[in-house]
Each structure stands twice: as C-alpha cells, then as structure tokens.
C-alpha cells in the first residue's frame, strides 16, 4: 500500500488525499491490481476500458446499455459482475460494476463499494474505510 494508506485496528484503512485533493487507492479486481479514485459522488463502481480488459472483461463485446450523467456529460457503460474486489482487509464477492464506454484516466470506486462497508468518513484530508 502507498505510504498515504494506513491500516488500523480491525482492518480499518485511512487514506490521505493526494496532491490533487482526491483519494486514490489500489484494489484487486479479479486478482489484478487496479488504481481507483474513491468518488463518494459516484453511485457505481466504474472500470476504465483498459482496467476492465486487464481484469478479464471482453470490452469489445460488452453491451454498453447504461447511460450515466457525469460532470463531463452523458456517457455509456456496460454492466459487468466483478467476481472479487479486494481493498486492504475488505474482500467483496459478486460486485456489480460498469465498464465505461470511453477511455478514463482512472477507474472510480463509488458508493456501490462504500455502502458495503460498515462505514466510511472523510475528516479533512483523510478518508477512513471501516470494513
């Protein structure tokens, strides 16, 4: 884990904001390391096409049937099911997600992940995830 991620009692993760002001963490998606930006404003877990392909999803043949309203306008997404999503001591199984229809700099870890935790909070420049 990067030096800005601390593991506490009970597997609690504390993540300090990066210089860009966002919280970035690495998770394993189907056993493949993927960099995510934690986005409390996003409802879903959204994989970039590049990350989705690395995690074993056939991005060329997915059905991009979902439409998302984002800060950058409307985008399409393809629903997928992540077999395992692991962040620190937290491992979730059979996690619904979406593959973005356009390239993205980084995948997004939204409330669909956060809501499966016991809790999460932001205090200043620190995000705390409670498994």
C-alpha positions as a Python dict, from the first residue, in 0.01 Angstrom:
ca = {
    (1, 'X'): (0, 0, 0),
    (2, 'X'): (125, 351, -69),
    (3, 'X'): (266, 549, 223),
    (4, 'X'): (-51, 758, 236),
    (5, 'X'): (-259, 449, 328),
    (6, 'X'): (-252, 334, 691),
    (7, 'X'): (-404, 11, 820),
    (8, 'X'): (-558, 40, 1166),
    (9, 'X'): (-738, -183, 1415),
    (10, 'X'): (-984, -427, 1263),
    (11, 'X'): (-854, -365, 913),
    (12, 'X'): (-968, -2, 905),
    (13, 'X'): (-798, 185, 620),
    (14, 'X'): (-711, 552, 645),
    (15, 'X'): (-626, 714, 313),
    (16, 'X'): (-475, 1062, 290),
    (17, 'X'): (-573, 1276, -4),
    (18, 'X'): (-323, 1304, -288),
    (19, 'X'): (-184, 1635, -407),
    (20, 'X'): (-480, 1662, -645),
    (21, 'X'): (-717, 1656, -344),
    (22, 'X'): (-866, 1316, -434),
    (23, 'X'): (-839, 981, -257),
    (24, 'X'): (-657, 720, -465),
    (25, 'X'): (-630, 357, -362),
    (26, 'X'): (-526, 32, -522),
    (27, 'X'): (-769, -259, -525),
    (28, 'X'): (-751, -608, -667),
    (29, 'X'): (-1020, -670, -928),
    (30, 'X'): (-1043, -1041, -1006),
    (31, 'X'): (-684, -1069, -879),
    (32, 'X'): (-546, -782, -1092),
    (33, 'X'): (-421, -460, -924),
    (34, 'X'): (-626, -159, -1035),
    (35, 'X'): (-582, 204, -933),
    (36, 'X'): (-905, 371, -827),
    (37, 'X'): (-1014, 718, -731),
    (38, 'X'): (-1266, 698, -447),
    (39, 'X'): (-1567, 901, -559),
    (40, 'X'): (-1839, 945, -296),
    (41, 'X'): (-2044, 1130, -560),
    (42, 'X'): (-2050, 832, -796),
    (43, 'X'): (-2322, 573, -743),
    (44, 'X'): (-2142, 288, -916),
    (45, 'X'): (-1804, 123, -946),
    (46, 'X'): (-1679, 221, -1291),
    (47, 'X'): (-1387, 48, -1459),
    (48, 'X'): (-1193, 217, -1734),
    (49, 'X'): (-1188, 9, -2052),
    (50, 'X'): (-813, -52, -2000),
    (51, 'X'): (-859, -173, -1641),
    (52, 'X'): (-1161, -384, -1736),
    (53, 'X'): (-962, -558, -2008),
    (54, 'X'): (-674, -625, -1766),
    (55, 'X'): (-928, -777, -1521),
    (56, 'X'): (-1052, -1017, -1787),
    (57, 'X'): (-1362, -847, -1928),
    (58, 'X'): (-1410, -863, -2309),
    (59, 'X'): (-1453, -487, -2356),
    (60, 'X'): (-1512, -512, -2734),
    (61, 'X'): (-1816, -738, -2696),
    (62, 'X'): (-1984, -594, -2385),
    (63, 'X'): (-2331, -438, -2409),
    (64, 'X'): (-2292, -63, -2338),
    (65, 'X'): (-2659, -24, -2246),
    (66, 'X'): (-2638, 204, -1940),
    (67, 'X'): (-2630, 582, -1960),
    (68, 'X'): (-2461, 784, -1688),
    (69, 'X'): (-2485, 1157, -1624),
    (70, 'X'): (-2137, 1276, -1526),
    (71, 'X'): (-1956, 1604, -1477),
    (72, 'X'): (-1828, 1553, -1833),
    (73, 'X'): (-2173, 1491, -1983),
    (74, 'X'): (-2354, 1171, -2072),
    (75, 'X'): (-2150, 850, -2111),
    (76, 'X'): (-2241, 490, -2183),
    (77, 'X'): (-2145, 197, -1968),
    (78, 'X'): (-2163, -181, -1984),
    (79, 'X'): (-2286, -371, -1677),
    (80, 'X'): (-2044, -638, -1550),
    (81, 'X'): (-2008, -852, -1238),
    (82, 'X'): (-1672, -843, -1058),
    (83, 'X'): (-1601, -1184, -904),
    (84, 'X'): (-1376, -1043, -630),
    (85, 'X'): (-1294, -687, -532),
    (86, 'X'): (-1033, -656, -255),
    (87, 'X'): (-922, -337, -82),
    (88, 'X'): (-693, -397, 214),
    (89, 'X'): (-870, -637, 452),
    (90, 'X'): (-1202, -596, 269),
    (91, 'X'): (-1288, -858, 7),
    (92, 'X'): (-1626, -836, -164),
    (93, 'X'): (-1762, -1103, -395),
    (94, 'X'): (-2004, -1074, -689),
    (95, 'X'): (-1992, -695, -708),
    (96, 'X'): (-2198, -522, -979),
    (97, 'X'): (-1997, -264, -1172),
    (98, 'X'): (-1986, -88, -1505),
    (99, 'X'): (-1724, -57, -1777),
    (100, 'X'): (-1704, 296, -1914),
    (101, 'X'): (-1775, 333, -2283),
    (102, 'X'): (-1493, 586, -2324),
    (103, 'X'): (-1134, 596, -2202),
    (104, 'X'): (-1078, 731, -1850),
    (105, 'X'): (-763, 824, -1662),
    (106, 'X'): (-861, 613, -1363),
    (107, 'X'): (-1136, 375, -1254),
    (108, 'X'): (-1387, 502, -995),
    (109, 'X'): (-1482, 340, -666),
    (110, 'X'): (-1827, 479, -588),
    (111, 'X'): (-2099, 424, -331),
    (112, 'X'): (-2178, 71, -453),
    (113, 'X'): (-1846, -23, -283),
    (114, 'X'): (-1865, 223, 7),
    (115, 'X'): (-2217, 114, 106),
    (116, 'X'): (-2100, -246, 151),
    (117, 'X'): (-1862, -137, 426),
    (118, 'X'): (-1960, -92, 791),
    (119, 'X'): (-1887, 274, 736),
    (120, 'X'): (-1669, 542, 585),
    (121, 'X'): (-1596, 901, 672),
    (122, 'X'): (-1396, 1198, 550),
    (123, 'X'): (-1223, 1416, 806),
    (124, 'X'): (-1015, 1692, 648),
    (125, 'X'): (-774, 1524, 407),
    (126, 'X'): (-828, 1170, 541),
    (127, 'X'): (-1078, 911, 420),
    (128, 'X'): (-1142, 626, 663),
    (129, 'X'): (-1289, 296, 541),
    (130, 'X'): (-1433, 65, 810),
    (131, 'X'): (-1469, -298, 693),
}
